[in-house]
mmCIF file of C-alpha atoms in Angstrom:
data_model
loop_
_atom_site.group_PDB
_atom_site.id
_atom_site.type_symbol
_atom_site.label_atom_id
_atom_site.label_comp_id
_atom_site.label_asym_id
_atom_site.label_seq_id
_atom_site.Cartn_x
_atom_site.Cartn_y
_atom_site.Cartn_z
ATOM 1 C CA UNK A 1 18.767 68.470 -57.978
ATOM 2 C CA UNK A 2 16.990 69.960 -61.038
ATOM 3 C CA UNK A 3 19.071 70.938 -64.043
ATOM 4 C CA UNK A 4 18.639 74.092 -66.106
ATOM 5 C CA UNK A 5 19.985 73.491 -69.578
ATOM 6 C CA UNK A 6 21.598 76.554 -71.187
ATOM 7 C CA UNK A 7 22.711 77.600 -74.622
ATOM 8 C CA UNK A 8 24.542 80.760 -75.582
ATOM 9 C CA UNK A 9 23.081 83.271 -77.998
ATOM 10 C CA UNK A 10 25.037 83.581 -81.281
ATOM 11 C CA UNK A 11 26.572 86.932 -80.235
ATOM 12 C CA UNK A 12 27.532 85.849 -76.696
ATOM 13 C CA UNK A 13 31.088 85.804 -75.389
ATOM 14 C CA UNK A 14 31.851 82.200 -74.327
ATOM 15 C CA UNK A 15 34.440 83.487 -71.839
ATOM 16 C CA UNK A 16 31.667 84.922 -69.609
ATOM 17 C CA UNK A 17 30.875 82.286 -66.966
ATOM 18 C CA UNK A 18 27.514 80.550 -66.729
ATOM 19 C CA UNK A 19 25.288 81.464 -63.749
ATOM 20 C CA UNK A 20 26.907 80.290 -60.529
ATOM 21 C CA UNK A 21 26.207 80.015 -56.827
ATOM 22 C CA UNK A 22 28.951 81.978 -55.087
ATOM 23 C CA UNK A 23 28.623 80.238 -51.691
ATOM 24 C CA UNK A 24 27.422 76.819 -50.577
ATOM 25 C CA UNK A 25 24.309 78.329 -48.965
ATOM 26 C CA UNK A 26 23.387 80.751 -51.761
ATOM 27 C CA UNK A 27 19.762 80.557 -52.943
ATOM 28 C CA UNK A 28 20.449 82.612 -56.062
ATOM 29 C CA UNK A 29 22.912 82.010 -58.876
ATOM 30 C CA UNK A 30 24.594 85.169 -60.131
ATOM 31 C CA UNK A 31 23.868 86.282 -63.699
ATOM 32 C CA UNK A 32 26.443 88.236 -65.672
ATOM 33 C CA UNK A 33 26.185 90.862 -68.365
ATOM 34 C CA UNK A 34 27.234 89.404 -71.711
ATOM 35 C CA UNK A 35 27.200 92.124 -74.339
ATOM 36 C CA UNK A 36 27.516 91.491 -78.094
ATOM 37 C CA UNK A 37 30.955 92.200 -79.540
ATOM 38 C CA UNK A 38 30.016 95.718 -80.708
ATOM 39 C CA UNK A 39 28.855 96.648 -77.169
ATOM 40 C CA UNK A 40 31.602 95.040 -75.063
ATOM 41 C CA UNK A 41 32.371 98.452 -73.534
ATOM 42 C CA UNK A 42 29.151 97.988 -71.548
ATOM 43 C CA UNK A 43 26.527 100.563 -70.762
ATOM 44 C CA UNK A 44 26.327 103.500 -68.364
ATOM 45 C CA UNK A 45 22.988 104.130 -66.701
ATOM 46 C CA UNK A 46 22.228 107.688 -65.665
ATOM 47 C CA UNK A 47 20.195 108.146 -62.462
ATOM 48 C CA UNK A 48 16.622 107.090 -63.201
ATOM 49 C CA UNK A 49 17.582 105.265 -66.412
ATOM 50 C CA UNK A 50 16.907 101.623 -67.169
ATOM 51 C CA UNK A 51 18.220 99.225 -69.770
ATOM 52 C CA UNK A 52 17.748 95.638 -70.904
ATOM 53 C CA UNK A 53 21.081 93.961 -70.201
ATOM 54 C CA UNK A 54 21.799 90.793 -72.192
ATOM 55 C CA UNK A 55 23.115 87.682 -70.453
ATOM 56 C CA UNK A 56 23.991 85.854 -73.660
ATOM 57 C CA UNK A 57 21.931 82.879 -72.500
ATOM 58 C CA UNK A 58 18.802 80.948 -73.373
ATOM 59 C CA UNK A 59 17.430 78.565 -70.738
ATOM 60 C CA UNK A 60 15.426 75.352 -70.665
ATOM 61 C CA UNK A 61 13.807 75.489 -67.232
ATOM 62 C CA UNK A 62 12.359 72.202 -65.954
ATOM 63 C CA UNK A 63 8.576 71.935 -66.339
ATOM 64 C CA UNK A 64 6.789 72.771 -63.099
ATOM 65 C CA UNK A 65 9.410 75.407 -62.227
ATOM 66 C CA UNK A 66 10.146 79.055 -62.928
ATOM 67 C CA UNK A 67 13.281 81.141 -62.653
ATOM 68 C CA UNK A 68 12.882 84.314 -60.597
ATOM 69 C CA UNK A 69 15.240 87.177 -61.413
ATOM 70 C CA UNK A 70 16.103 89.312 -58.391
ATOM 71 C CA UNK A 71 18.378 92.262 -57.617
ATOM 72 C CA UNK A 72 21.779 91.768 -56.031
ATOM 73 C CA UNK A 73 21.619 93.287 -52.559
ATOM 74 C CA UNK A 74 25.104 94.826 -52.683
ATOM 75 C CA UNK A 75 24.350 96.702 -55.905
ATOM 76 C CA UNK A 76 21.039 97.891 -54.461
ATOM 77 C CA UNK A 77 22.552 99.147 -51.203
ATOM 78 C CA UNK A 78 25.778 100.652 -52.539
ATOM 79 C CA UNK A 79 24.597 102.053 -55.880
ATOM 80 C CA UNK A 80 20.772 101.984 -56.011
ATOM 81 C CA UNK A 81 20.842 99.400 -58.811
ATOM 82 C CA UNK A 82 17.647 97.363 -58.852
ATOM 83 C CA UNK A 83 15.270 95.505 -61.141
ATOM 84 C CA UNK A 84 11.964 97.313 -61.736
ATOM 85 C CA UNK A 85 9.965 94.116 -62.278
ATOM 86 C CA UNK A 86 11.447 92.232 -59.362
ATOM 87 C CA UNK A 87 11.091 89.406 -59.096
ATOM 88 C CA UNK A 88 10.954 88.854 -62.822
ATOM 89 C CA UNK A 89 9.583 85.481 -63.870
ATOM 90 C CA UNK A 90 11.039 83.320 -66.613
ATOM 91 C CA UNK A 91 8.488 80.651 -67.544
ATOM 92 C CA UNK A 92 9.517 77.067 -68.245
ATOM 93 C CA UNK A 93 8.277 77.261 -71.843
ATOM 94 C CA UNK A 94 10.220 80.445 -72.759
ATOM 95 C CA UNK A 95 13.234 79.789 -74.987
ATOM 96 C CA UNK A 96 14.238 83.304 -76.028
ATOM 97 C CA UNK A 97 17.309 85.257 -74.952
ATOM 98 C CA UNK A 98 17.492 86.043 -71.240
ATOM 99 C CA UNK A 99 17.783 89.770 -70.621
ATOM 100 C CA UNK A 100 17.629 91.595 -67.301
ATOM 101 C CA UNK A 101 15.896 94.970 -66.956
ATOM 102 C CA UNK A 102 18.224 97.016 -64.753
ATOM 103 C CA UNK A 103 17.214 100.348 -63.192
ATOM 104 C CA UNK A 104 19.502 102.943 -61.656
ATOM 105 C CA UNK A 105 17.524 104.259 -58.688
ATOM 106 C CA UNK A 106 20.685 105.844 -57.311
ATOM 107 C CA UNK A 107 21.953 109.401 -57.508
ATOM 108 C CA UNK A 108 25.095 108.744 -59.591
ATOM 109 C CA UNK A 109 25.658 107.262 -63.036
ATOM 110 C CA UNK A 110 26.470 103.544 -62.892
ATOM 111 C CA UNK A 111 28.509 101.594 -65.440
ATOM 112 C CA UNK A 112 27.721 97.959 -66.200
ATOM 113 C CA UNK A 113 30.774 96.332 -67.720
ATOM 114 C CA UNK A 114 30.910 93.200 -69.842
ATOM 115 C CA UNK A 115 31.001 90.215 -67.456
ATOM 116 C CA UNK A 116 29.692 92.101 -64.381
ATOM 117 C CA UNK A 117 27.344 90.251 -62.044
ATOM 118 C CA UNK A 118 24.047 92.107 -62.506
ATOM 119 C CA UNK A 119 21.306 89.994 -60.890
ATOM 120 C CA UNK A 120 20.604 86.644 -59.353
ATOM 121 C CA UNK A 121 18.310 83.865 -60.471
ATOM 122 C CA UNK A 122 16.370 81.540 -58.194
ATOM 123 C CA UNK A 123 14.773 78.312 -59.388
ATOM 124 C CA UNK A 124 11.353 77.851 -57.757
ATOM 125 C CA UNK A 125 8.529 75.328 -58.047
ATOM 126 C CA UNK A 126 5.266 76.557 -59.550
ATOM 127 C CA UNK A 127 1.770 75.643 -58.403
ATOM 128 C CA UNK A 128 -1.038 76.225 -60.875
ATOM 129 C CA UNK A 129 -4.589 76.948 -59.760
ATOM 130 C CA UNK A 130 -8.052 76.615 -61.153
ATOM 131 C CA UNK A 131 -10.427 79.546 -60.857
ATOM 132 C CA UNK A 132 -13.995 79.216 -59.638
ATOM 133 C CA UNK A 133 -16.407 82.154 -59.815
ATOM 134 C CA UNK A 134 -18.600 82.139 -56.666
ATOM 135 C CA UNK A 135 -21.304 84.430 -55.270
ATOM 136 C CA UNK A 136 -19.476 85.295 -52.003
ATOM 137 C CA UNK A 137 -16.174 84.734 -50.237
ATOM 138 C CA UNK A 138 -15.770 83.589 -46.634
ATOM 139 C CA UNK A 139 -15.045 86.345 -44.105
ATOM 140 C CA UNK A 140 -11.644 86.746 -42.441
ATOM 141 C CA UNK A 141 -10.447 88.873 -39.533
ATOM 142 C CA UNK A 142 -8.613 91.131 -41.994
ATOM 143 C CA UNK A 143 -11.522 91.488 -44.398
ATOM 144 C CA UNK A 144 -10.932 94.083 -47.115
ATOM 145 C CA UNK A 145 -8.072 95.864 -45.324
ATOM 146 C CA UNK A 146 -5.000 96.385 -47.512
ATOM 147 C CA UNK A 147 -2.215 98.817 -48.289
ATOM 148 C CA UNK A 148 -0.949 99.243 -44.734
ATOM 149 C CA UNK A 149 -4.242 98.579 -42.983
ATOM 150 C CA UNK A 150 -2.564 96.338 -40.412
ATOM 151 C CA UNK A 151 -0.498 99.258 -39.094
ATOM 152 C CA UNK A 152 3.215 99.849 -38.606
ATOM 153 C CA UNK A 153 5.802 97.841 -36.755
#
């Protein structure tokens, strides 16, 4: 099992738990809001507003992997809370503070409190490619069809 090493940012609250898998079959570990001391009241997002929510963490992701940041389905369904760059990618060589861009796509204001679970992170292997410029590409049955060209259903 790979290990993600974590440190806390200097302004983080050490009482906020590290990311955790809430069930034995969970693919994503829940991330929590960890506001600096002067913002521990949290933040309220108006409908249509977005904000960078601090987690108070820095990660050392194993080489050959990435962390994908994804919305929590319950927040999305019940409140319209999502992540506009989902899935967000955290590269293995990034060592800065981990923040989550949260968007309120709902119709009501939504408050994110200190310690709330705001997103989930999934560790995934990364394949890197080489790129070769060629004169033509082989044909496929789909061809150039995109953006719904295969129909509905």
